[in-house]
Coordinates of C-alpha atoms (C1' of nucleotides) and ligand atoms in Angstrom, one line a residue:
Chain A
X4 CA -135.4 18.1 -48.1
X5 CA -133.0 17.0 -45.7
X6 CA -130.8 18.0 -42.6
X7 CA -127.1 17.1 -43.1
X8 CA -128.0 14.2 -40.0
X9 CA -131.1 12.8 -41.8
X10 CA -129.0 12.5 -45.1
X11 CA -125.9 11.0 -43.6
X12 CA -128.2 8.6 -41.7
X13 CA -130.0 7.9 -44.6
X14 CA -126.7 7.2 -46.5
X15 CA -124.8 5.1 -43.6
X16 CA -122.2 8.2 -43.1
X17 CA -121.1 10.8 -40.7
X18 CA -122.3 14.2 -41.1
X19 CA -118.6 14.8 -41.0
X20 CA -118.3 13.3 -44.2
X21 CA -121.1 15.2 -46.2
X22 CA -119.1 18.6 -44.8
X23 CA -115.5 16.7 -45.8
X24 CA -117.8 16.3 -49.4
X25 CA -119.1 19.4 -49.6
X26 CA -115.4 21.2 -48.8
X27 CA -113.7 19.3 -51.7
X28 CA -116.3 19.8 -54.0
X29 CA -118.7 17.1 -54.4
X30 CA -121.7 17.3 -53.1
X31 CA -123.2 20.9 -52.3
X32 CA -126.5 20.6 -50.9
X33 CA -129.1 23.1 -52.4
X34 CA -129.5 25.5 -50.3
X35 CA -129.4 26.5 -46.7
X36 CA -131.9 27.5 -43.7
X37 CA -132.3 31.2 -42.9
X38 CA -130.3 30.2 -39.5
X39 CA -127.3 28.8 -42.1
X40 CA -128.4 24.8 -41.5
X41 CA -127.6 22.7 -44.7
X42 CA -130.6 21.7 -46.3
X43 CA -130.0 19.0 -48.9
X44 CA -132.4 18.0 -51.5
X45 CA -133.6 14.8 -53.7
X46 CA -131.1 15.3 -56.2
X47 CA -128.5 15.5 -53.6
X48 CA -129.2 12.5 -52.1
X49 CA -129.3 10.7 -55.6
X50 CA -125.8 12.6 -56.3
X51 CA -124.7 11.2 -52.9
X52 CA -125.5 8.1 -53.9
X53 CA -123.9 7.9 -57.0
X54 CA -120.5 9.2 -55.2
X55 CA -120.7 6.2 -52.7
X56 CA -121.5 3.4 -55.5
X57 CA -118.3 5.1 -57.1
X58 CA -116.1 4.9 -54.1
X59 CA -117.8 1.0 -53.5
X60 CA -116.0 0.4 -57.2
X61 CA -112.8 1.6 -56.2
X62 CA -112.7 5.2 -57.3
X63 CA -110.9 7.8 -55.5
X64 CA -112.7 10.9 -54.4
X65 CA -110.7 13.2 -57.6
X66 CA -111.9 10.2 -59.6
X67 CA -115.1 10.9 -58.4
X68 CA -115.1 14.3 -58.9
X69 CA -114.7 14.0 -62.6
X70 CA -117.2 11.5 -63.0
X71 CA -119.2 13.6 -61.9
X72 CA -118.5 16.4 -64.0
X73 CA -119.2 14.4 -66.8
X74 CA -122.2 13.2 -65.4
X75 CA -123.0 17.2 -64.9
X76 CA -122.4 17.7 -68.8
X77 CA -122.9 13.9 -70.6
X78 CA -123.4 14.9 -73.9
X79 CA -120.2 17.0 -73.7
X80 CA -118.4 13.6 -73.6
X81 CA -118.2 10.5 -75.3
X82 CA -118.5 7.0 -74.1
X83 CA -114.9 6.3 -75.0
X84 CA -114.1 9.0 -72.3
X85 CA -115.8 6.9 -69.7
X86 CA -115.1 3.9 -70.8
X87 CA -111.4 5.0 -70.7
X88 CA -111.3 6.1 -67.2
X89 CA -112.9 2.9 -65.8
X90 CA -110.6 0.7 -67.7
X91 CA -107.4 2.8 -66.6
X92 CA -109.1 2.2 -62.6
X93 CA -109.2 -1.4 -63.7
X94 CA -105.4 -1.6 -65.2
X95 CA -104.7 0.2 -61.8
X96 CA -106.2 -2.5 -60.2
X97 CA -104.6 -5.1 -61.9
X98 CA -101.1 -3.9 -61.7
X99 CA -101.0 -3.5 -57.3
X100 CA -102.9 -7.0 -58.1
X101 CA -100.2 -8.8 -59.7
X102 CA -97.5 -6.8 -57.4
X103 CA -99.4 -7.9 -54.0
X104 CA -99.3 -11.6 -55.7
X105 CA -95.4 -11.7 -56.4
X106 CA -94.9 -10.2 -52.9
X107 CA -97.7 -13.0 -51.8
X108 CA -95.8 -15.5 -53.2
X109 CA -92.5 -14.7 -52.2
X110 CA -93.7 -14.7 -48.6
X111 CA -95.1 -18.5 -48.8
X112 CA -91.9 -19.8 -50.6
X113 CA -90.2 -18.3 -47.4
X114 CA -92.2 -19.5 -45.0
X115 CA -92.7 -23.3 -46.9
X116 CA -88.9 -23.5 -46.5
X117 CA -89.4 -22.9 -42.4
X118 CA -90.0 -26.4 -40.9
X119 CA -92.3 -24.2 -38.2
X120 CA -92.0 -26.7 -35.3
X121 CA -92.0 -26.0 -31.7
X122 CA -88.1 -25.8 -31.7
X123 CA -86.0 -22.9 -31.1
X124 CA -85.4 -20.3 -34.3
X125 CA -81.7 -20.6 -34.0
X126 CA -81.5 -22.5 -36.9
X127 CA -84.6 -20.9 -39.0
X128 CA -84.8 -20.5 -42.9
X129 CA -86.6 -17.6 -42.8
X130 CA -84.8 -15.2 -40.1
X131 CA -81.6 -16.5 -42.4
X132 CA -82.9 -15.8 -45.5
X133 CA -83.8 -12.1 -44.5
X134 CA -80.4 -12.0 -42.9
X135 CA -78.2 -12.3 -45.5
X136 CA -80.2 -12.8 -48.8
Chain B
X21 CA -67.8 2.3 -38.8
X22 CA -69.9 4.5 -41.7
X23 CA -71.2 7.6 -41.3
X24 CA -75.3 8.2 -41.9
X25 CA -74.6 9.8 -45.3
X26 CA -72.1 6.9 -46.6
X27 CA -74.7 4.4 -45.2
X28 CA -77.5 5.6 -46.7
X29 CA -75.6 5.8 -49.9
X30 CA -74.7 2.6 -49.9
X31 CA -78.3 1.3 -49.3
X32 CA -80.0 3.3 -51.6
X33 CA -81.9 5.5 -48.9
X34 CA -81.7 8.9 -47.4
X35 CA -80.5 10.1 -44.3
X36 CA -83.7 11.2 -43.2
X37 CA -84.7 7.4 -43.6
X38 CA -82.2 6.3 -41.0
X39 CA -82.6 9.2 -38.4
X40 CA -86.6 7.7 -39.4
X41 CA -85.9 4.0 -38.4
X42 CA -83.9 5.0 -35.3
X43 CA -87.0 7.6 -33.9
X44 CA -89.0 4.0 -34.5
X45 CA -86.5 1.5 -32.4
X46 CA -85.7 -0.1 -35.8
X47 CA -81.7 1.0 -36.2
X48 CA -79.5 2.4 -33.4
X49 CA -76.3 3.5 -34.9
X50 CA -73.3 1.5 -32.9
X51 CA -72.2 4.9 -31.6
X52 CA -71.9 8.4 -31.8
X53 CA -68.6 10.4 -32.8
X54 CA -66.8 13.4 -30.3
X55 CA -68.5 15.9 -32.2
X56 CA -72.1 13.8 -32.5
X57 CA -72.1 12.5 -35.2
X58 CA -74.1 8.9 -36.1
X59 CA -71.1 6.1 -36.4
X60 CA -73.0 2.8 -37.7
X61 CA -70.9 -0.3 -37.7
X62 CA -71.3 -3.5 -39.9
X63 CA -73.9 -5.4 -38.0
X64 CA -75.6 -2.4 -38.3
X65 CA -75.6 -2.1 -41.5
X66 CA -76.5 -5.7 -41.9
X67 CA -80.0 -4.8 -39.7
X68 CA -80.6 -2.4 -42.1
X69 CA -80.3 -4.8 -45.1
X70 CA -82.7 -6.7 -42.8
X71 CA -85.2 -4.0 -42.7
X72 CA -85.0 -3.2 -46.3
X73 CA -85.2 -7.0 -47.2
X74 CA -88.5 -7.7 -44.7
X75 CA -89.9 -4.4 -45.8
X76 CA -89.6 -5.6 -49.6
X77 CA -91.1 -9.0 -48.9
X78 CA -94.2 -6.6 -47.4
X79 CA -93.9 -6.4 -43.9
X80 CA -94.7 -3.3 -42.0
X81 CA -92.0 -1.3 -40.6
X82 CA -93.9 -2.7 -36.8
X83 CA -94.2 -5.9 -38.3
X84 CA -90.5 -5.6 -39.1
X85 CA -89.8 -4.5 -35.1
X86 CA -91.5 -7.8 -34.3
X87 CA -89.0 -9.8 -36.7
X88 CA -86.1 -7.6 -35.3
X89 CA -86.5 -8.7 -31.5
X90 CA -86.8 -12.1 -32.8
X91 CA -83.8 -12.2 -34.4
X92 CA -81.8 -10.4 -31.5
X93 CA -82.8 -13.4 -29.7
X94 CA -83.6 -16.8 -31.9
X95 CA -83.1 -19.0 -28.9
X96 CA -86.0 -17.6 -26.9
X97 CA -88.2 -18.1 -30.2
X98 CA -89.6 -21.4 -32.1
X99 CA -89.7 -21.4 -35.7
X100 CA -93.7 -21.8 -35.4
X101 CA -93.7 -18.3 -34.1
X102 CA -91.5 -17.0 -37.4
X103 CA -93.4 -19.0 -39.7
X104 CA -96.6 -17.9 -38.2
X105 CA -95.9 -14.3 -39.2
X106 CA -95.1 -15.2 -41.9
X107 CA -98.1 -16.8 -43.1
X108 CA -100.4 -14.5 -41.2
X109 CA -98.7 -11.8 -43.9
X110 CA -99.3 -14.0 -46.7
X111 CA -103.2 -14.2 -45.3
X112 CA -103.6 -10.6 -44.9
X113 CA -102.2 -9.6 -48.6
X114 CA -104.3 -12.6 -50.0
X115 CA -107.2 -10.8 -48.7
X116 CA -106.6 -7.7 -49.8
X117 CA -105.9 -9.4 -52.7
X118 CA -109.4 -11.3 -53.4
X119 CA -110.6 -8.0 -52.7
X120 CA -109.5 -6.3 -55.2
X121 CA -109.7 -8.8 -57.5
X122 CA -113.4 -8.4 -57.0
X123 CA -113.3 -4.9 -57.8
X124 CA -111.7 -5.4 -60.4
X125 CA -114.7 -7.1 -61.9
X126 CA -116.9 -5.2 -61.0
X127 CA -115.0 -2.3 -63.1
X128 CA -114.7 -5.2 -66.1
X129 CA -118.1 -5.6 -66.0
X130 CA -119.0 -2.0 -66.0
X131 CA -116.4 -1.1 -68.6
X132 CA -118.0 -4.2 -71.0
X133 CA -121.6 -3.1 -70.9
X134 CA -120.4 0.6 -72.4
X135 CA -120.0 0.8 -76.4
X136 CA -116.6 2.8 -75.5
X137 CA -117.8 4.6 -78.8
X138 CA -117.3 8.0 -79.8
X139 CA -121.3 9.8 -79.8
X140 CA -122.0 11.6 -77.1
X141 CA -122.2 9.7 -73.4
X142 CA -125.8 11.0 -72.9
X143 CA -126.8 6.8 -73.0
X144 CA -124.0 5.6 -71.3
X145 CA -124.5 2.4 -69.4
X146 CA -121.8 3.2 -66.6
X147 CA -123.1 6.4 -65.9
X148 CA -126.4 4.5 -65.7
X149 CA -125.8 2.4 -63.2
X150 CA -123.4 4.2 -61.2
X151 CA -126.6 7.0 -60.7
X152 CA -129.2 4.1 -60.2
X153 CA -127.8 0.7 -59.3
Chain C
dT12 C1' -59.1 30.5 -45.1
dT13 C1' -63.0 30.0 -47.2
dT14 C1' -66.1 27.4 -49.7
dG15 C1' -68.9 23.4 -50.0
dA16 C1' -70.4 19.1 -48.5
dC17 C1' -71.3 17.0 -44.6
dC18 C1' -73.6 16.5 -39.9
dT19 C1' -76.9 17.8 -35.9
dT20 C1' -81.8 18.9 -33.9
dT21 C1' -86.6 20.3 -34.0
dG22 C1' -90.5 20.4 -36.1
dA23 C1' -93.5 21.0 -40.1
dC24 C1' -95.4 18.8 -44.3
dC25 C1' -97.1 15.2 -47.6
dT26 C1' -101.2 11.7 -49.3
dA27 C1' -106.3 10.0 -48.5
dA28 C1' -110.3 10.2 -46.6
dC29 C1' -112.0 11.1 -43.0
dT30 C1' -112.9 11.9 -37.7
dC31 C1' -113.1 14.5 -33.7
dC32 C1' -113.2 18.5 -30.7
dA33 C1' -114.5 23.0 -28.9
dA34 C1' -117.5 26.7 -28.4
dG35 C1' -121.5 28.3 -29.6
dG36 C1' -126.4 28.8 -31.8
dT37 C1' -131.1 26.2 -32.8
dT38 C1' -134.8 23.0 -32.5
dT39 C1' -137.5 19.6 -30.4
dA40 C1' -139.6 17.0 -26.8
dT41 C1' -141.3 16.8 -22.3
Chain D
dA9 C1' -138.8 26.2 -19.4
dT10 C1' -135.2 23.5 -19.9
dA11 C1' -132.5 19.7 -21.3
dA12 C1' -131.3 16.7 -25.1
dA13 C1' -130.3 16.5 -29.5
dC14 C1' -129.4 18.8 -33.3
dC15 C1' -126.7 22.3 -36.2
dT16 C1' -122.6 25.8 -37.3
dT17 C1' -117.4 26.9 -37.9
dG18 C1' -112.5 26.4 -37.6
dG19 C1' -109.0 23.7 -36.8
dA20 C1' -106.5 19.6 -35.1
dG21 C1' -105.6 14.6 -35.2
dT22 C1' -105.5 10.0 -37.4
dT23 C1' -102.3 6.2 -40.2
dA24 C1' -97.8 4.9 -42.6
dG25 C1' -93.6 6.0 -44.0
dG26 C1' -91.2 9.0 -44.9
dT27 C1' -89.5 13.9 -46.7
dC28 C1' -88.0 18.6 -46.3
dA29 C1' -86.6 23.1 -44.2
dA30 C1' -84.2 26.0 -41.0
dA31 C1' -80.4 27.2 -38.3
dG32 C1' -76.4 25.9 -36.9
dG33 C1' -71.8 23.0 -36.1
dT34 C1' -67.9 20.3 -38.5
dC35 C1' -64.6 18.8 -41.8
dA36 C1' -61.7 18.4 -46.1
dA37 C1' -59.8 20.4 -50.1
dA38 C1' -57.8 24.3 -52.7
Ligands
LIG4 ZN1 -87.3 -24.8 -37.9
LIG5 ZN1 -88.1 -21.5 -39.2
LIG6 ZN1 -122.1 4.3 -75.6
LIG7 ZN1 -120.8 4.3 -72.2

DNA sequence: TTTGACCTTTGACCTAACTCCAAGGTTTAT
DNA sequence: ATAAACCTTGGAGTTAGGTCAAAGGTCAAA
């Protein structure tokens, strides 16, 4: 049994963020002190756990909260359920993935065309270039 | 000499956008009619295909404040500086992009070790590790 | 002349995921 | 006993780049 510092501490968070948890449904810790402190127990640590692994892949917290409702309920769901949400994430991914390399390569073809010496940019490629495409 | 809504239009924003950029020092309007009104002349409308240009290539809308004052002023800038942005931009998305390029295996690699069949997830291997890495 | 499409300003709201603050109550250590 | 270090709540602020609404002034067409 925990205090909402211990936890956090023992988790690398704020205390802030088990509240900010806790608020949008996530993690509510099992019960509370007769003077209203959180007290969170072993399986809320373990369910902390598994929502920072999940954020460490990528997920957001909405994703989050529906893995964890099917981690709540597993044989209510299938594998292909899963396995479908972590291969849309990945197709999400992969799509600001190959839009972050077009933009990464646009921005090196502009700035191989800039002779980048010490000279003044009255005459440079790439402030032309943006100018007047 | 345009006003904000015939502007806009012809740039494919909204009016909102321009009163936006001008609240951020990106786009003074040339002047203001008797009544108030926003008058934007060519070269300003030619900034603002600047800003949309730069802010397509990925630049930041500060970042694109920085490219602005250069080009109000090539002479008192060498093309190292430009091309320094430039590449410094093409740095910071090729981080971003490694990093999500390793996150994206990681979700591969997840999604591969589940069957993605249709029985119940009570075995299923993403679960798994996401509760106990 | 009256409708409707413009324009003005100020200021609130949006997403995401926190983070911080204030004002007060509790626990712990010395 | 008292000060430090915790805990509570509610609500505001952060970043980025807008977007919208309200309340009012202006302008062109029918
Ligand atoms: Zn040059
Ligand atoms: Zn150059
Ligand atoms: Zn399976
Ligand atoms: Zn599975």
């Amino acid at each position: 049994m925990y205090k909402i510092g211990e936890l956090a501490a023992a988790c690398k968070v704020k205390p802030d963020t088990l509240r900010f948890y806790e608020k949008n449904g996530l993690l509510n810790p099992a019960n509370r002190s007769d003077k209203g402190y959180r007290i969170y127990s072993d399986d809320d640590a373990q369910q902390l756990r598994f929502i920072l692994r999940a954020k460490a892949m990528g997920f957001s917290l909405s994703d989050i909260r529906e893995l964890l409702n099917i981690e709540a309920s597993r044989s209510d769901w299938a594998c292909a359920d899963v396995k479908g949400m972590v291969e849309a994430k990945a197709l999400e991914l992969q799509t600001k993935i190959d839009e972050m390399t077009r933009l990464r390569d646009s921005l090196q073809e502009l700035a191989d065309a800039c002779c980048g010496g010490p000279e003044s940019a009255i005459h440079c490629s790439i402030l032309d270039t943006l100018e007047t495409k």
